[in-house]
CSV table of N, CA, C and O in Angstrom, one decimal:
chain,number,residue,atom,x,y,z
A,1,MET,N,-21.1,1.5,-8.4
A,1,MET,CA,-19.8,2.1,-7.9
A,1,MET,C,-18.6,1.6,-8.7
A,1,MET,O,-18.5,0.4,-8.9
A,2,ARG,N,-17.8,2.5,-9.1
A,2,ARG,CA,-16.6,2.2,-9.9
A,2,ARG,C,-15.5,1.7,-8.9
A,2,ARG,O,-15.3,2.2,-7.9
A,3,GLN,N,-14.7,0.7,-9.4
A,3,GLN,CA,-13.6,0.2,-8.6
A,3,GLN,C,-12.3,0.4,-9.2
A,3,GLN,O,-12.2,0.3,-10.5
A,4,GLN,N,-11.3,0.8,-8.4
A,4,GLN,CA,-9.9,0.9,-8.9
A,4,GLN,C,-9.1,-0.1,-8.2
A,4,GLN,O,-9.4,-0.5,-7.1
A,5,THR,N,-8.0,-0.6,-8.9
A,5,THR,CA,-7.1,-1.5,-8.3
A,5,THR,C,-5.8,-0.8,-8.1
A,5,THR,O,-5.3,-0.1,-9.0
A,6,TYR,N,-5.2,-0.9,-6.9
A,6,TYR,CA,-4.0,-0.2,-6.5
A,6,TYR,C,-2.9,-1.3,-6.1
A,6,TYR,O,-3.3,-2.3,-5.5
A,7,THR,N,-1.7,-1.1,-6.5
A,7,THR,CA,-0.6,-1.9,-6.1
A,7,THR,C,-0.3,-1.6,-4.7
A,7,THR,O,-0.1,-0.4,-4.3
A,8,VAL,N,-0.1,-2.7,-3.9
A,8,VAL,CA,0.3,-2.5,-2.4
A,8,VAL,C,1.6,-3.2,-2.2
A,8,VAL,O,1.7,-4.4,-2.5
A,9,LEU,N,2.6,-2.5,-1.7
A,9,LEU,CA,3.9,-3.2,-1.3
A,9,LEU,C,3.8,-3.6,0.1
A,9,LEU,O,3.4,-2.8,1.0
A,10,ILE,N,4.1,-4.8,0.4
A,10,ILE,CA,4.1,-5.3,1.8
A,10,ILE,C,5.4,-5.7,2.2
A,10,ILE,O,6.1,-6.5,1.5
A,11,GLU,N,5.9,-5.2,3.4
A,11,GLU,CA,7.2,-5.6,3.9
A,11,GLU,C,6.9,-6.0,5.4
A,11,GLU,O,5.9,-5.8,6.0
A,12,ARG,N,7.9,-6.7,6.0
A,12,ARG,CA,7.8,-7.1,7.4
A,12,ARG,C,9.1,-6.5,8.1
A,12,ARG,O,10.2,-6.7,7.6
A,13,ASP,N,8.9,-5.9,9.2
A,13,ASP,CA,10.0,-5.3,9.9
A,13,ASP,C,10.6,-6.3,10.9
A,13,ASP,O,10.2,-7.5,11.0
A,14,GLU,N,11.6,-5.9,11.6
A,14,GLU,CA,12.4,-6.8,12.5
A,14,GLU,C,11.5,-7.3,13.7
A,14,GLU,O,11.8,-8.3,14.3
A,15,THR,N,10.4,-6.7,14.0
A,15,THR,CA,9.5,-7.1,15.1
A,15,THR,C,8.4,-8.0,14.6
A,15,THR,O,7.6,-8.5,15.4
A,16,GLY,N,8.3,-8.2,13.3
A,16,GLY,CA,7.3,-9.1,12.7
A,16,GLY,C,6.1,-8.3,12.3
A,16,GLY,O,5.1,-8.9,11.8
A,17,THR,N,6.1,-7.0,12.4
A,17,THR,CA,4.9,-6.2,12.0
A,17,THR,C,4.9,-6.0,10.5
A,17,THR,O,6.0,-5.8,9.9
A,18,TYR,N,3.8,-6.2,9.8
A,18,TYR,CA,3.7,-6.0,8.4
A,18,TYR,C,3.4,-4.6,8.1
A,18,TYR,O,2.5,-3.9,8.8
A,19,ILE,N,4.0,-4.0,7.1
A,19,ILE,CA,3.8,-2.6,6.6
A,19,ILE,C,3.4,-2.6,5.2
A,19,ILE,O,4.0,-3.3,4.3
A,20,ALA,N,2.3,-1.9,4.9
A,20,ALA,CA,1.7,-1.8,3.6
A,20,ALA,C,1.9,-0.4,3.1
A,20,ALA,O,1.6,0.6,3.8
A,21,LYS,N,2.4,-0.2,1.9
A,21,LYS,CA,2.6,1.1,1.2
A,21,LYS,C,1.9,1.1,-0.1
A,21,LYS,O,2.0,0.1,-0.8
A,22,VAL,N,1.2,2.2,-0.5
A,22,VAL,CA,0.5,2.3,-1.7
A,22,VAL,C,1.3,3.3,-2.5
A,22,VAL,O,1.1,4.5,-2.3
A,23,PRO,N,2.2,2.9,-3.5
A,23,PRO,CA,3.0,3.9,-4.2
A,23,PRO,C,2.2,5.0,-5.0
A,23,PRO,O,2.7,6.1,-5.1
A,24,ASP,N,1.0,4.6,-5.5
A,24,ASP,CA,0.2,5.5,-6.3
A,24,ASP,C,-0.4,6.7,-5.5
A,24,ASP,O,-0.8,7.7,-6.0
A,25,LEU,N,-0.5,6.5,-4.1
A,25,LEU,CA,-1.1,7.5,-3.3
A,25,LEU,C,-0.1,8.0,-2.3
A,25,LEU,O,0.2,7.3,-1.3
A,26,ARG,N,0.3,9.2,-2.4
A,26,ARG,CA,1.3,9.8,-1.6
A,26,ARG,C,0.9,9.7,-0.1
A,26,ARG,O,-0.2,10.1,0.3
A,27,GLY,N,1.8,9.2,0.7
A,27,GLY,CA,1.6,9.1,2.2
A,27,GLY,C,0.6,8.0,2.6
A,27,GLY,O,0.2,8.0,3.7
A,28,CYS,N,0.2,7.1,1.7
A,28,CYS,CA,-0.8,6.1,2.0
A,28,CYS,C,0.0,4.8,2.5
A,28,CYS,O,0.6,4.1,1.7
A,29,HIS,N,-0.1,4.6,3.8
A,29,HIS,CA,0.5,3.4,4.3
A,29,HIS,C,-0.1,3.0,5.6
A,29,HIS,O,-0.9,3.9,6.2
A,30,THR,N,0.1,1.8,6.1
A,30,THR,CA,-0.5,1.4,7.3
A,30,THR,C,0.3,0.1,7.8
A,30,THR,O,1.2,-0.3,7.1
A,31,HIS,N,0.0,-0.4,9.0
A,31,HIS,CA,0.7,-1.6,9.5
A,31,HIS,C,-0.2,-2.4,10.3
A,31,HIS,O,-1.3,-1.9,10.8
A,32,ALA,N,0.2,-3.7,10.5
A,32,ALA,CA,-0.6,-4.6,11.3
A,32,ALA,C,0.2,-5.8,11.7
A,32,ALA,O,1.3,-6.0,11.1
A,33,ARG,N,-0.3,-6.6,12.6
A,33,ARG,CA,0.5,-7.8,13.0
A,33,ARG,C,0.2,-9.0,12.2
A,33,ARG,O,0.9,-10.0,12.3
A,34,SER,N,-0.9,-9.0,11.3
A,34,SER,CA,-1.2,-10.1,10.5
A,34,SER,C,-1.6,-9.6,9.1
A,34,SER,O,-2.0,-8.5,8.9
A,35,ILE,N,-1.4,-10.5,8.1
A,35,ILE,CA,-1.7,-10.1,6.7
A,35,ILE,C,-3.2,-9.8,6.6
A,35,ILE,O,-3.6,-8.8,6.0
A,36,PRO,N,-4.1,-10.7,7.1
A,36,PRO,CA,-5.6,-10.3,7.0
A,36,PRO,C,-5.9,-9.0,7.5
A,36,PRO,O,-6.7,-8.2,7.0
A,37,GLU,N,-5.4,-8.7,8.7
A,37,GLU,CA,-5.7,-7.3,9.3
A,37,GLU,C,-5.0,-6.2,8.5
A,37,GLU,O,-5.6,-5.2,8.3
A,38,LEU,N,-3.9,-6.5,8.0
A,38,LEU,CA,-3.2,-5.5,7.1
A,38,LEU,C,-4.0,-5.2,5.9
A,38,LEU,O,-4.2,-4.0,5.5
A,39,LEU,N,-4.6,-6.2,5.2
A,39,LEU,CA,-5.4,-5.9,4.0
A,39,LEU,C,-6.6,-5.1,4.3
A,39,LEU,O,-7.0,-4.3,3.6
A,40,LYS,N,-7.2,-5.4,5.5
A,40,LYS,CA,-8.4,-4.6,5.9
A,40,LYS,C,-8.0,-3.2,6.1
A,40,LYS,O,-8.7,-2.3,5.7
A,41,ARG,N,-6.9,-3.0,6.8
A,41,ARG,CA,-6.5,-1.6,7.1
A,41,ARG,C,-6.0,-0.9,5.9
A,41,ARG,O,-6.2,0.3,5.8
A,42,VAL,N,-5.4,-1.6,4.9
A,42,VAL,CA,-4.9,-0.8,3.7
A,42,VAL,C,-6.1,-0.4,2.9
A,42,VAL,O,-6.1,0.6,2.2
A,43,GLN,N,-7.2,-1.2,2.9
A,43,GLN,CA,-8.4,-0.8,2.1
A,43,GLN,C,-8.9,0.5,2.7
A,43,GLN,O,-9.3,1.4,2.0
A,44,GLU,N,-8.9,0.6,4.1
A,44,GLU,CA,-9.4,1.8,4.8
A,44,GLU,C,-8.5,2.9,4.5
A,44,GLU,O,-9.0,4.1,4.2
A,45,ALA,N,-7.2,2.7,4.5
A,45,ALA,CA,-6.2,3.8,4.2
A,45,ALA,C,-6.4,4.3,2.8
A,45,ALA,O,-6.3,5.5,2.5
A,46,ILE,N,-6.6,3.4,1.8
A,46,ILE,CA,-6.8,3.8,0.4
A,46,ILE,C,-8.0,4.7,0.3
A,46,ILE,O,-8.0,5.7,-0.3
A,47,ALA,N,-9.1,4.3,0.9
A,47,ALA,CA,-10.3,5.0,0.9
A,47,ALA,C,-10.1,6.4,1.4
A,47,ALA,O,-10.6,7.4,0.9
A,48,LEU,N,-9.4,6.5,2.5
A,48,LEU,CA,-9.1,7.9,3.1
A,48,LEU,C,-8.2,8.7,2.2
A,48,LEU,O,-8.5,9.9,2.0
A,49,CYS,N,-7.2,8.1,1.6
A,49,CYS,CA,-6.3,8.8,0.7
A,49,CYS,C,-7.1,9.3,-0.5
A,49,CYS,O,-6.8,10.4,-1.0
A,50,LEU,N,-8.0,8.5,-1.0
A,50,LEU,CA,-8.7,8.9,-2.2
A,50,LEU,C,-9.7,10.1,-1.8
A,50,LEU,O,-9.9,10.9,-2.7
A,51,ASP,N,-10.2,10.1,-0.6
A,51,ASP,CA,-11.0,11.2,-0.2
A,51,ASP,C,-10.2,12.5,-0.3
A,51,ASP,O,-10.7,13.6,-0.7
A,52,VAL,N,-9.0,12.4,0.2
A,52,VAL,CA,-8.1,13.6,0.2
A,52,VAL,C,-7.6,14.0,-1.2
A,52,VAL,O,-7.6,15.1,-1.6
A,53,GLU,N,-7.2,13.0,-2.0
A,53,GLU,CA,-6.6,13.3,-3.3
A,53,GLU,C,-7.6,13.5,-4.4
A,53,GLU,O,-7.3,14.1,-5.4
A,54,GLY,N,-8.8,12.9,-4.2
A,54,GLY,CA,-9.8,13.1,-5.2
A,54,GLY,C,-9.5,12.5,-6.6
A,54,GLY,O,-8.8,11.5,-6.7
A,55,GLU,N,-9.8,13.2,-7.6
A,55,GLU,CA,-9.6,12.8,-9.0
A,55,GLU,C,-8.1,12.7,-9.4
A,55,GLU,O,-7.8,12.1,-10.4
A,56,ALA,N,-7.3,13.4,-8.6
A,56,ALA,CA,-5.8,13.4,-8.9
A,56,ALA,C,-5.2,12.0,-8.7
A,56,ALA,O,-4.2,11.7,-9.2
A,57,ALA,N,-5.9,11.1,-8.0
A,57,ALA,CA,-5.4,9.8,-7.7
A,57,ALA,C,-5.7,8.8,-8.8
A,57,ALA,O,-6.8,8.4,-9.0
A,58,ARG,N,-4.7,8.5,-9.6
A,58,ARG,CA,-4.9,7.6,-10.7
A,58,ARG,C,-3.8,6.4,-10.5
A,58,ARG,O,-2.6,6.7,-10.4
A,59,PRO,N,-4.3,5.2,-10.6
A,59,PRO,CA,-3.3,4.1,-10.4
A,59,PRO,C,-2.4,4.0,-11.6
A,59,PRO,O,-2.8,4.3,-12.7
A,60,LEU,N,-1.1,3.7,-11.3
A,60,LEU,CA,-0.1,3.5,-12.4
A,60,LEU,C,-0.2,2.0,-12.8
A,60,LEU,O,-0.7,1.2,-12.1
A,61,GLN,N,0.4,1.7,-13.9
A,61,GLN,CA,0.5,0.4,-14.4
A,61,GLN,C,1.6,-0.3,-13.7
A,61,GLN,O,2.7,0.1,-13.7
A,62,PHE,N,1.3,-1.4,-13.0
A,62,PHE,CA,2.3,-2.2,-12.3
A,62,PHE,C,3.2,-2.9,-13.3
A,62,PHE,O,2.8,-3.6,-14.2
A,63,VAL,N,4.5,-2.8,-13.1
A,63,VAL,CA,5.5,-3.4,-14.0
A,63,VAL,C,6.3,-4.5,-13.2
A,63,VAL,O,6.4,-5.6,-13.8
A,64,GLY,N,6.7,-4.3,-12.0
A,64,GLY,CA,7.4,-5.3,-11.3
A,64,GLY,C,8.1,-4.7,-10.1
A,64,GLY,O,8.1,-3.5,-9.9
A,65,VAL,N,8.7,-5.6,-9.3
A,65,VAL,CA,9.5,-5.2,-8.1
A,65,VAL,C,10.9,-5.8,-8.2
A,65,VAL,O,11.0,-7.0,-8.6
A,66,GLN,N,11.9,-5.1,-7.9
A,66,GLN,CA,13.2,-5.6,-7.9
A,66,GLN,C,13.9,-5.2,-6.6
A,66,GLN,O,13.7,-4.2,-6.1
A,67,GLN,N,14.7,-6.1,-6.1
A,67,GLN,CA,15.6,-5.8,-5.0
A,67,GLN,C,17.0,-5.5,-5.6
A,67,GLN,O,17.5,-6.2,-6.4
A,68,VAL,N,17.6,-4.4,-5.2
A,68,VAL,CA,18.9,-3.9,-5.7
A,68,VAL,C,19.8,-3.9,-4.5
A,68,VAL,O,19.6,-3.3,-3.5
A,69,SER,N,21.0,-4.5,-4.7
A,69,SER,CA,22.0,-4.5,-3.6
A,69,SER,C,23.1,-3.4,-3.9
A,69,SER,O,23.4,-3.1,-5.1
A,70,VAL,N,23.5,-2.7,-2.8
A,70,VAL,CA,24.5,-1.7,-2.9
A,70,VAL,C,25.5,-2.0,-1.8
A,70,VAL,O,25.2,-2.5,-0.8
A,71,PRO,N,26.8,-1.6,-2.0
A,71,PRO,CA,27.8,-1.8,-1.0
A,71,PRO,C,27.4,-1.0,0.3
A,71,PRO,O,26.9,0.1,0.2
A,72,SER,N,27.7,-1.6,1.4
A,72,SER,CA,27.4,-0.9,2.7
A,72,SER,C,28.6,-0.4,3.4
A,72,SER,O,29.7,-0.8,3.1
């Protein structure tokens, strides 16, 4: 079985819930109360997204993450 590696962005909201987003797969995201549970759930979400997207789903090369400030 071939394996692909996907970049997962993890954030935490004001309630302490962790949110995972997979930029390479449109609409692929999930949430959980702990990082271990989040990682399990994001693997399941990726598998489901790949079933839907099929061969069109190709991981991009990860370059980096930046936080940008703008006036509010």
